[in-house]
Structure formats: structure tokens, C-alpha cells
Coordinates of C-alpha atoms and ligand atoms in Angstrom, one line a residue:
M374 CA 3.4 -33.5 -13.3
H375 CA 0.5 -35.1 -10.9
I376 CA -0.7 -32.3 -9.1
P377 CA -2.6 -34.2 -6.3
T378 CA 1.0 -35.7 -5.4
L379 CA 2.6 -32.5 -5.4
I380 CA -0.1 -31.0 -2.8
A381 CA 0.2 -34.1 -0.8
R382 CA 4.0 -33.7 -0.6
K383 CA 3.7 -30.2 0.3
R384 CA 1.0 -31.2 2.9
D385 CA 3.3 -33.6 4.5
G386 CA 6.2 -30.8 4.8
E387 CA 8.5 -31.9 1.8
E388 CA 10.8 -29.4 0.0
L389 CA 9.5 -28.8 -3.8
S390 CA 12.0 -28.4 -6.7
A391 CA 12.1 -24.9 -8.5
R392 CA 10.9 -26.9 -11.6
E393 CA 8.1 -28.1 -9.6
I394 CA 7.0 -25.0 -8.5
E395 CA 7.2 -23.1 -11.8
N396 CA 5.0 -25.7 -13.5
L397 CA 2.6 -25.3 -10.8
I398 CA 2.3 -21.5 -11.3
R399 CA 2.6 -22.0 -15.1
G400 CA -0.4 -24.5 -15.3
Y401 CA -2.2 -22.5 -12.6
T402 CA -2.0 -19.2 -14.9
S403 CA -3.4 -21.1 -17.9
G404 CA -6.1 -22.6 -16.2
E405 CA -5.0 -26.2 -16.6
V406 CA -4.6 -26.3 -12.8
P407 CA -8.1 -25.7 -11.2
D408 CA -8.9 -23.4 -8.4
Y409 CA -9.5 -26.4 -6.2
Q410 CA -6.1 -27.7 -6.5
M411 CA -4.6 -24.5 -6.2
S412 CA -6.5 -23.8 -2.9
A413 CA -5.4 -26.7 -1.5
F414 CA -1.8 -26.1 -2.3
A415 CA -2.2 -22.6 -0.8
M416 CA -3.7 -24.3 2.7
A417 CA -0.6 -26.7 2.7
V418 CA 1.8 -23.9 2.1
F419 CA -0.1 -21.9 5.0
F420 CA 0.3 -24.8 7.3
K421 CA 3.9 -26.3 6.2
G422 CA 5.5 -22.8 5.1
M423 CA 8.3 -22.9 2.5
T424 CA 12.0 -22.7 2.4
P425 CA 13.8 -19.6 1.2
A426 CA 14.7 -21.3 -2.0
E427 CA 10.9 -22.5 -2.7
I428 CA 9.8 -18.9 -1.9
A429 CA 12.2 -17.5 -4.3
A430 CA 11.1 -20.0 -7.0
L431 CA 7.4 -19.1 -6.5
T432 CA 8.3 -15.5 -6.5
R433 CA 10.3 -15.8 -9.8
A434 CA 7.7 -18.1 -11.3
M435 CA 4.9 -15.4 -10.3
M436 CA 6.8 -12.7 -11.8
E437 CA 7.3 -14.6 -15.1
S438 CA 3.5 -15.4 -15.4
G439 CA 3.3 -12.0 -17.2
D440 CA 5.3 -9.1 -18.6
C441 CA 8.1 -7.2 -16.9
F442 CA 9.0 -3.3 -17.3
S443 CA 11.9 -3.2 -19.7
Y444 CA 13.7 0.0 -19.8
P445 CA 15.9 1.8 -22.6
S446 CA 19.8 1.4 -22.0
G447 CA 21.4 4.0 -20.0
H448 CA 18.4 4.5 -17.9
P449 CA 18.7 6.3 -14.7
P450 CA 18.4 4.1 -11.3
I451 CA 14.7 2.4 -11.2
V452 CA 13.4 2.6 -7.5
D453 CA 10.1 2.1 -5.7
K454 CA 8.6 1.6 -2.1
H455 CA 6.1 -1.0 -0.9
S456 CA 4.2 -0.7 2.2
T457 CA 2.2 -3.9 3.6
G458 CA -0.7 -1.2 4.5
G459 CA -1.8 0.8 7.4
I460 CA -4.7 3.2 8.4
G461 CA -4.1 6.8 7.0
D462 CA -1.0 5.8 5.0
K463 CA -0.5 8.3 2.1
V464 CA 3.2 8.0 1.9
S465 CA 3.1 6.8 -2.0
L466 CA 1.2 9.8 -2.7
I467 CA 4.3 11.8 -1.6
L468 CA 7.3 9.7 -1.8
A469 CA 6.9 8.9 -5.6
P470 CA 6.9 12.3 -7.1
L471 CA 9.7 13.3 -4.2
V472 CA 12.1 10.7 -5.2
A473 CA 11.1 11.3 -9.2
C474 CA 12.5 14.6 -8.5
T475 CA 16.0 13.3 -7.4
G476 CA 16.5 11.7 -11.1
C477 CA 15.3 8.2 -10.2
W478 CA 12.5 6.7 -12.2
V479 CA 9.7 5.5 -10.1
P480 CA 7.7 3.0 -11.7
M481 CA 4.8 2.4 -8.9
V482 CA 2.4 -0.4 -9.2
S483 CA -0.2 -0.1 -6.4
G484 CA -3.2 -1.7 -5.2
R485 CA -6.7 -0.8 -4.4
G486 CA -7.9 -0.9 -0.6
L487 CA -9.5 -4.3 0.5
G488 CA -10.5 -4.6 4.2
I489 CA -9.7 -1.7 6.7
T490 CA -6.5 -0.6 4.9
G491 CA -7.0 1.9 2.2
G492 CA -5.6 1.8 -1.4
T493 CA -3.1 4.0 -3.2
L494 CA -5.3 3.5 -6.3
D495 CA -8.7 4.5 -4.8
K496 CA -7.1 7.6 -3.2
L497 CA -5.6 8.9 -6.5
E498 CA -8.8 8.3 -8.3
S499 CA -10.4 10.9 -5.9
I500 CA -8.8 13.3 -8.3
P501 CA -11.2 14.0 -11.0
G502 CA -10.0 12.4 -14.4
F503 CA -7.2 10.5 -12.9
K504 CA -6.9 7.2 -14.8
V505 CA -4.8 4.5 -13.4
G506 CA -4.6 1.9 -16.2
K507 CA -1.7 2.4 -18.2
G508 CA 0.0 -0.4 -20.4
L509 CA 3.6 -1.0 -19.9
D510 CA 5.2 0.7 -22.9
E511 CA 3.0 3.7 -22.0
A512 CA 4.3 3.5 -18.5
V513 CA 7.8 3.5 -19.9
A514 CA 7.0 6.6 -21.9
Q515 CA 5.9 8.3 -18.9
L516 CA 8.8 7.8 -17.2
Q517 CA 11.0 9.2 -19.9
Q518 CA 8.9 12.1 -19.7
I519 CA 8.6 12.9 -16.1
G520 CA 10.0 10.2 -14.1
V521 CA 7.2 8.8 -12.4
V522 CA 4.0 6.5 -13.1
M523 CA 1.4 5.5 -10.3
M524 CA -0.8 2.6 -12.0
G525 CA -2.8 -0.6 -11.3
Q526 CA -1.7 -4.0 -12.1
T527 CA -2.7 -4.7 -15.7
D528 CA -4.1 -8.3 -16.9
R529 CA -0.6 -9.1 -18.2
F530 CA 1.4 -7.9 -15.0
C531 CA 1.8 -10.7 -12.6
P532 CA -1.4 -12.5 -13.9
A533 CA -0.6 -15.5 -11.6
D534 CA -0.5 -13.1 -8.4
K535 CA -4.1 -11.7 -9.5
K536 CA -5.5 -15.0 -9.5
L537 CA -3.7 -16.5 -6.4
Y538 CA -4.7 -13.4 -4.3
S539 CA -8.3 -13.8 -5.0
L540 CA -8.3 -17.2 -4.3
R541 CA -6.3 -16.6 -1.1
D542 CA -9.0 -14.0 0.0
V543 CA -11.9 -16.6 0.0
T544 CA -9.9 -19.4 1.3
G545 CA -8.2 -18.3 4.6
T546 CA -4.7 -18.4 3.0
V547 CA -4.0 -14.8 3.1
P548 CA -1.9 -14.5 6.1
S549 CA 1.2 -16.9 5.1
I550 CA 4.4 -15.5 5.1
A551 CA 5.7 -17.5 2.1
L552 CA 2.7 -16.6 -0.1
I553 CA 2.5 -12.8 0.9
T554 CA 6.1 -12.7 0.0
A555 CA 5.8 -14.0 -3.5
S556 CA 2.7 -12.0 -4.3
I557 CA 4.2 -8.6 -3.1
M558 CA 7.8 -9.2 -4.3
S559 CA 6.7 -10.8 -7.7
K560 CA 4.8 -7.7 -8.5
K561 CA 7.7 -5.6 -7.2
L562 CA 10.5 -7.4 -9.4
A563 CA 8.2 -7.4 -12.1
E564 CA 9.0 -3.5 -12.2
T565 CA 12.9 -4.3 -12.9
L566 CA 14.1 -2.4 -9.7
D567 CA 17.2 -1.6 -8.7
R568 CA 16.4 -0.4 -5.3
L569 CA 13.4 -1.1 -3.3
V570 CA 12.2 0.1 0.4
L571 CA 9.8 -1.9 2.3
D572 CA 7.6 -0.2 5.0
V573 CA 6.5 -3.4 6.9
K574 CA 3.9 -2.1 9.6
F575 CA 2.7 -4.2 12.7
G576 CA -0.1 -3.3 15.1
S577 CA -3.8 -3.3 15.3
G578 CA -4.0 -1.4 12.1
A579 CA -1.7 -3.6 10.1
F580 CA -1.7 -6.9 8.5
M581 CA 1.1 -8.3 10.8
Q582 CA -0.4 -7.9 14.7
T583 CA 3.4 -8.4 16.1
R584 CA 6.7 -6.9 15.7
K585 CA 8.1 -10.6 15.7
D586 CA 5.8 -11.5 12.7
A587 CA 6.7 -8.2 10.9
E588 CA 10.5 -9.0 11.4
A589 CA 10.0 -12.5 9.7
L590 CA 8.0 -11.0 6.8
A591 CA 10.7 -8.3 6.2
A592 CA 13.6 -10.8 6.2
S593 CA 11.8 -13.1 3.7
M594 CA 11.2 -10.4 1.4
I595 CA 15.0 -8.9 1.7
A596 CA 16.1 -12.4 1.2
V597 CA 14.1 -13.1 -2.0
G598 CA 14.9 -9.4 -3.4
R599 CA 18.7 -9.9 -3.0
E600 CA 18.5 -13.2 -4.3
M601 CA 17.4 -11.5 -7.5
G602 CA 19.8 -8.9 -7.4
V603 CA 17.8 -5.7 -6.1
E604 CA 19.2 -3.6 -3.4
V605 CA 16.1 -4.0 -0.8
H606 CA 15.8 -2.4 2.5
A607 CA 13.3 -2.5 5.2
I608 CA 11.9 -0.4 7.8
L609 CA 9.8 -1.8 10.3
N610 CA 7.1 0.6 11.8
P611 CA 4.2 0.5 14.5
M612 CA 0.8 1.0 13.0
S613 CA -0.9 1.3 16.2
E614 CA -2.3 5.0 15.5
P615 CA -3.2 6.2 12.4
L616 CA -0.4 7.8 10.3
G617 CA -1.0 11.7 9.9
R618 CA -4.3 13.3 10.7
S619 CA -6.7 12.2 8.0
V620 CA -8.2 8.9 6.9
G621 CA -10.2 8.4 3.8
N622 CA -9.5 8.8 0.1
A623 CA -9.9 12.5 -0.8
L624 CA -8.9 13.6 2.6
E625 CA -5.7 11.7 2.5
V626 CA -4.8 13.1 -0.8
I627 CA -5.7 16.9 0.8
E628 CA -3.1 15.8 3.3
A629 CA -0.6 14.3 1.1
I630 CA -0.7 17.7 -0.9
E631 CA 0.0 19.6 2.4
T632 CA 3.1 17.3 3.0
L633 CA 4.3 18.0 -0.8
E634 CA 4.3 21.5 -0.1
G635 CA 6.4 21.2 3.2
G636 CA 3.5 21.2 5.6
G637 CA 1.7 18.4 6.8
P638 CA 1.6 16.0 10.0
E639 CA 5.1 15.6 11.5
D640 CA 4.9 11.6 11.7
L641 CA 4.1 11.6 8.1
R642 CA 6.9 13.8 6.8
I643 CA 9.3 12.0 8.7
L644 CA 8.3 8.4 7.4
V645 CA 8.3 9.9 3.9
L646 CA 11.7 11.3 4.4
D647 CA 13.2 8.0 6.1
L648 CA 11.7 5.6 3.3
S649 CA 12.8 8.4 0.4
E650 CA 16.3 8.4 2.0
K651 CA 16.7 4.7 1.5
I652 CA 16.3 4.5 -2.4
A653 CA 17.0 8.1 -3.8
G654 CA 20.4 8.5 -3.5
V655 CA 20.8 12.1 -2.4
S656 CA 21.0 13.4 1.4
R657 CA 17.9 13.9 3.7
D658 CA 18.6 17.8 3.5
Q659 CA 18.1 17.4 -0.2
L660 CA 14.8 15.7 -0.1
I661 CA 13.7 18.2 2.7
S662 CA 14.6 20.9 0.1
L663 CA 12.4 19.6 -2.6
L664 CA 9.3 19.4 -0.2
D665 CA 10.1 22.8 1.0
D666 CA 10.7 24.8 -2.3
G667 CA 7.8 23.3 -4.0
T668 CA 9.8 21.2 -6.5
A669 CA 7.9 17.8 -5.4
R670 CA 4.6 19.6 -5.3
R671 CA 5.2 20.7 -9.3
K672 CA 6.1 17.2 -9.9
F673 CA 2.8 16.0 -8.5
D674 CA 0.9 18.3 -10.8
Q675 CA 2.8 16.9 -13.7
L676 CA 1.9 13.3 -12.5
V677 CA -2.0 14.5 -12.3
T678 CA -1.7 15.8 -15.9
A679 CA 0.0 12.7 -17.1
H680 CA -2.8 10.6 -15.9
G681 CA -5.4 12.5 -17.1
G682 CA -6.5 14.8 -14.3
N683 CA -6.2 18.7 -13.8
P684 CA -3.9 20.2 -11.0
D685 CA -6.3 23.3 -11.0
D686 CA -8.9 20.8 -9.3
L687 CA -6.3 20.0 -6.3
P688 CA -6.7 23.2 -4.2
R689 CA -10.4 22.5 -4.7
L690 CA -10.7 18.6 -3.5
A691 CA -12.5 19.5 -0.3
E692 CA -15.3 21.1 -2.2
I693 CA -15.5 18.5 -4.8
H694 CA -15.5 15.8 -2.4
Q695 CA -17.7 17.5 0.4
A696 CA -19.5 14.9 2.5
P697 CA -23.2 16.1 3.3
L698 CA -22.3 15.9 7.0
I699 CA -19.0 17.3 8.5
R700 CA -18.9 17.4 12.2
E701 CA -16.8 17.2 15.3
V702 CA -16.3 14.7 18.1
I703 CA -15.9 16.6 21.3
A704 CA -13.8 15.4 24.3
S705 CA -15.7 15.1 27.6
A706 CA -12.4 15.1 29.5
G707 CA -9.1 16.3 29.4
G708 CA -6.0 14.9 29.7
V709 CA -3.1 13.4 27.3
V710 CA -4.0 11.5 24.5
S711 CA -2.8 8.1 25.1
N712 CA -4.1 5.8 22.6
V713 CA -6.0 6.4 18.8
D714 CA -6.3 2.8 17.8
A715 CA -5.9 2.8 14.2
G716 CA -7.7 -0.8 14.0
F717 CA -11.0 0.9 15.3
V718 CA -10.3 4.0 12.7
G719 CA -10.0 1.7 9.9
Q720 CA -13.0 -0.1 11.0
A721 CA -15.2 3.1 11.1
T722 CA -13.6 4.4 7.7
L723 CA -14.6 1.2 6.0
Q724 CA -18.2 1.5 7.6
L725 CA -18.7 5.1 6.3
G726 CA -18.1 3.8 2.9
A727 CA -14.5 4.8 2.4
G728 CA -13.3 1.1 1.7
R729 CA -14.5 -2.3 0.6
S730 CA -15.6 -5.2 1.9
K731 CA -15.2 -7.2 -1.6
A732 CA -13.0 -6.4 -4.5
T733 CA -16.0 -5.5 -6.7
D734 CA -17.3 -2.7 -4.4
G735 CA -17.2 1.2 -5.0
V736 CA -15.8 3.5 -2.7
D737 CA -17.1 6.6 -1.5
F738 CA -14.1 9.4 -1.9
A739 CA -15.6 12.0 0.6
V740 CA -15.9 10.4 3.7
G741 CA -13.5 9.8 6.5
F742 CA -12.0 11.6 9.5
D743 CA -9.6 14.6 9.7
Q744 CA -8.0 16.6 12.3
L745 CA -7.5 13.5 14.4
V746 CA -5.4 14.3 17.6
K747 CA -2.1 12.4 17.8
C748 CA -0.7 10.2 20.9
G749 CA 1.0 12.5 23.3
E750 CA -1.1 15.5 22.8
R751 CA -2.3 17.2 25.6
I752 CA -6.3 18.3 25.1
H753 CA -8.9 20.0 27.5
A754 CA -12.6 18.9 28.0
G755 CA -14.9 20.4 25.4
Q756 CA -11.9 19.9 22.3
A757 CA -12.5 18.4 19.2
V758 CA -10.8 14.9 18.9
C759 CA -11.6 14.9 15.3
R760 CA -13.8 15.8 12.5
I761 CA -16.0 13.2 11.0
H762 CA -17.1 13.3 7.2
A763 CA -20.2 11.1 6.6
R764 CA -22.9 10.4 4.1
T765 CA -25.8 10.1 6.8
A766 CA -26.6 10.7 10.6
V767 CA -26.6 7.3 11.2
D768 CA -23.4 6.8 9.6
F769 CA -22.3 9.7 11.8
D770 CA -23.4 7.9 14.9
M771 CA -21.8 4.8 14.0
A772 CA -18.2 6.5 13.5
E773 CA -18.7 8.8 16.7
A774 CA -19.3 5.6 18.7
M775 CA -16.3 4.0 17.2
I776 CA -13.9 6.9 17.7
E777 CA -14.8 7.1 21.6
K778 CA -13.6 3.4 21.7
A779 CA -10.6 4.5 19.7
V780 CA -9.3 7.3 21.4
A781 CA -8.1 7.0 25.0
I782 CA -7.4 10.2 27.4
A783 CA -5.5 9.7 30.4
P784 CA -5.8 12.2 33.2
E785 CA -2.6 14.7 33.8
Ligands
URA1360 N1 -0.3 -7.4 -0.7 C1 -0.3 -8.1 -2.0 O1 0.0 -7.6 -2.5 N2 -0.3 -9.5 -1.7 C2 -0.3 -9.9 -0.3 O2 -0.3 -11.2 -0.2 C3 -0.5 -9.2 0.7 C4 -0.6 -7.8 0.8

């Protein structure tokens, strides 16, 4: 196969065959196809797009570039959720143990935060001792014991995606529906799922800025999943204000635990139930009972133990990760909260140190926001709109200025 010709054909908008795409991905994974050719190919895809058949072939080739989960015969339904990412999105921390309580197995392979959206693995690692590294055999053994595993991508899990995602990140080729679909779905399909629910976000705090783009991405991911025999559901959700009231690694784990104990903010609890209902195979009322009677919380303890953490640390997480400066931001005027811009809150969280600008950066578990006001709430002058958890006074001032831009209060 002559790679320059293949790139030129895609550049000119031709449809490639499944065999050609397979060979390209195989060559890229083995190192025969260099990064500069793959970058040119990704840019051609970015401009010309791909047909549904090409996207399916790319997804399959990336999925087959490494190992897939395999389960013992007679296993229960294998289910998972994927979110395209948002600000304050800690749904996975609640949904995975909750759905495992219904008898399904949840093999959740998650990512780290990059840019303004947080990552499930970073949040979990704020629990002392929690290890996200597991081999596939170890992961399946854990599923047999407790029905849930929450881990990172290994070198043998979709290696083509691992390489291509890093390349896209530095070549301006991330926001392509074909490439996003193949990247996300190759990893989810390598989990060998029966059912998958997709939480596709749109708005200032999301990858997709408009509902129309989110719809196109959802349709593309559903088509690929169904083609591969997986029951796929998608829910479109606005990401104009942060989810829940806390943003930041340990702060989000604390809010997730409250929700696992039957409390937590209403928008978070509703979204967890909406998504869980699509994959769990039990009624919404049964899911509510599992949250309210402590069953899901006990499953989270088992999960923490299985990953090397100590559940006794969970109630002390706020002390373990106490930022040096915790101060309120006070509203200067009263009224009704009309906006809490997720994009600004995400930017501020990143600048406080909770996120990373490049893949090799570390994250600060302690910093972020909590007690954030929600749109539609009535507040009076002098009331707090949130608390900032910062490392330094300079960071606090930066975050306070961002919150003043993010929160709009309309006079009544
Ligand atoms: N998340 C992924 O895993 N891949 C993408 O391309 C975008 C978001």
C-alpha cells in the first residue's frame, strides 16, 4: 500500500476501503507509518470527513490494534457509560458502583483530564492508595468478585488510539466527528459490551459547542456501536453550567459520595438516574432505592478496597486534601442566578491547578470550587455564590475574578 497515495485520495474526498483503513492503522501501530504521514491523513479526514462505513472500519481497526476484554461464559450483562466530558462531571464515580449493584458488570476504562474538562482517573487518585492501573485479566477477576472495575487505558488496550489521540492533540485534528467517534467507540467496544449509554454534552463547558454538532456526534457513535452489535443509547445534555455544586478532584469525589449516600445535588442525581436507567435493566425506583438505602455506597467502598484504597479515608477526604486557602465569593447584589458559565468555571479550575495543560502535567487534588450556586436560585446581596479552594492568594484572586465573570445575577 502506497501511503502518500492513500493520503491524497482522502484529501480529494474519496472513500477508502475497510482493508485500506485496516492496513493504515496496523502500519501506524507498528511504527511503519510515521507520525508525519498519520498527521496528514488526520488532517485530510478533518476536512473531508468519512462515510459511516469508513468510520466503522476505522473504529474496528483501532479496537483490534490491542487486546479486548473477554469474559467467562454465562457472564451477566456487560454495560458501561461514556461522557464526552464536562465541568463538574462526576457521574462515573456514582453510576459505575450503582449499576454494579443491579447485577450487571461494569468494566469502566476512563481517561485523565485534559484542558478544562476533568478526568475520572484523576478524581479517583485523590483517594489515598487508589490505583487505576490493572491488566485485563486482573480487571475481569475483579468483575467476578465485585462487578465493577474503574481503570486507565493500558499499553495493550487500543494502542492505535493512544498514539493517534496524542498526535491529534498537537496537530489541530481533535474536533473531527469521524476521529472522535473512532477514538471513543474503539475503547468502549474493546470492553466487549452488551449495552452502552453515551452522555453527549454541548455548550460552553463541552467539546461540542452546539446541540447540532452534539447530535451529529451522537448519531455517528450510535451507528458504529449498532453495527458492531452493541445496544447503544445516547442522551444529549447541555453543559452550560457545571454539573452539581463542586468542581475539582477531591471536591468532586466528596460530592459523588454524598450522592451515593442518597443526597447530593438534584441535577447530578437526576443525570445519574437517567443514564443508569438506560443500561441497568432495572426500574428507576429500584435504582433510587439502591442509592437511598446505602447499597451503592457500600459497593463504592468495595471498589476503593479492590483498587488499594481504604474506605475509612473517604469521610476524611476534605481534611486529607485541605487547600491552604478556602474562602467564599460574596454576591454584591441580590436577584436570580441567570448564568454560571461552565467554560469560565472550567478555565478557573484549570488555572487553580486541578487540571493539566499537557498530558505530562500533575494535578492538584485539593483545589477547585464547592457550594456553587445554581441557575434559577434566588440569592441576596452578601450571600456566598461559591467557595474557592486555592493554593495561594494570587490564585484565589484569579479564581474570584473568573467567578465574577461566570456568574450572572438578574434583578428580580
Ligand atoms: N475522548 C476520546 O477518548 N477521544 C476523542 O477523540 C475525544 C474525546
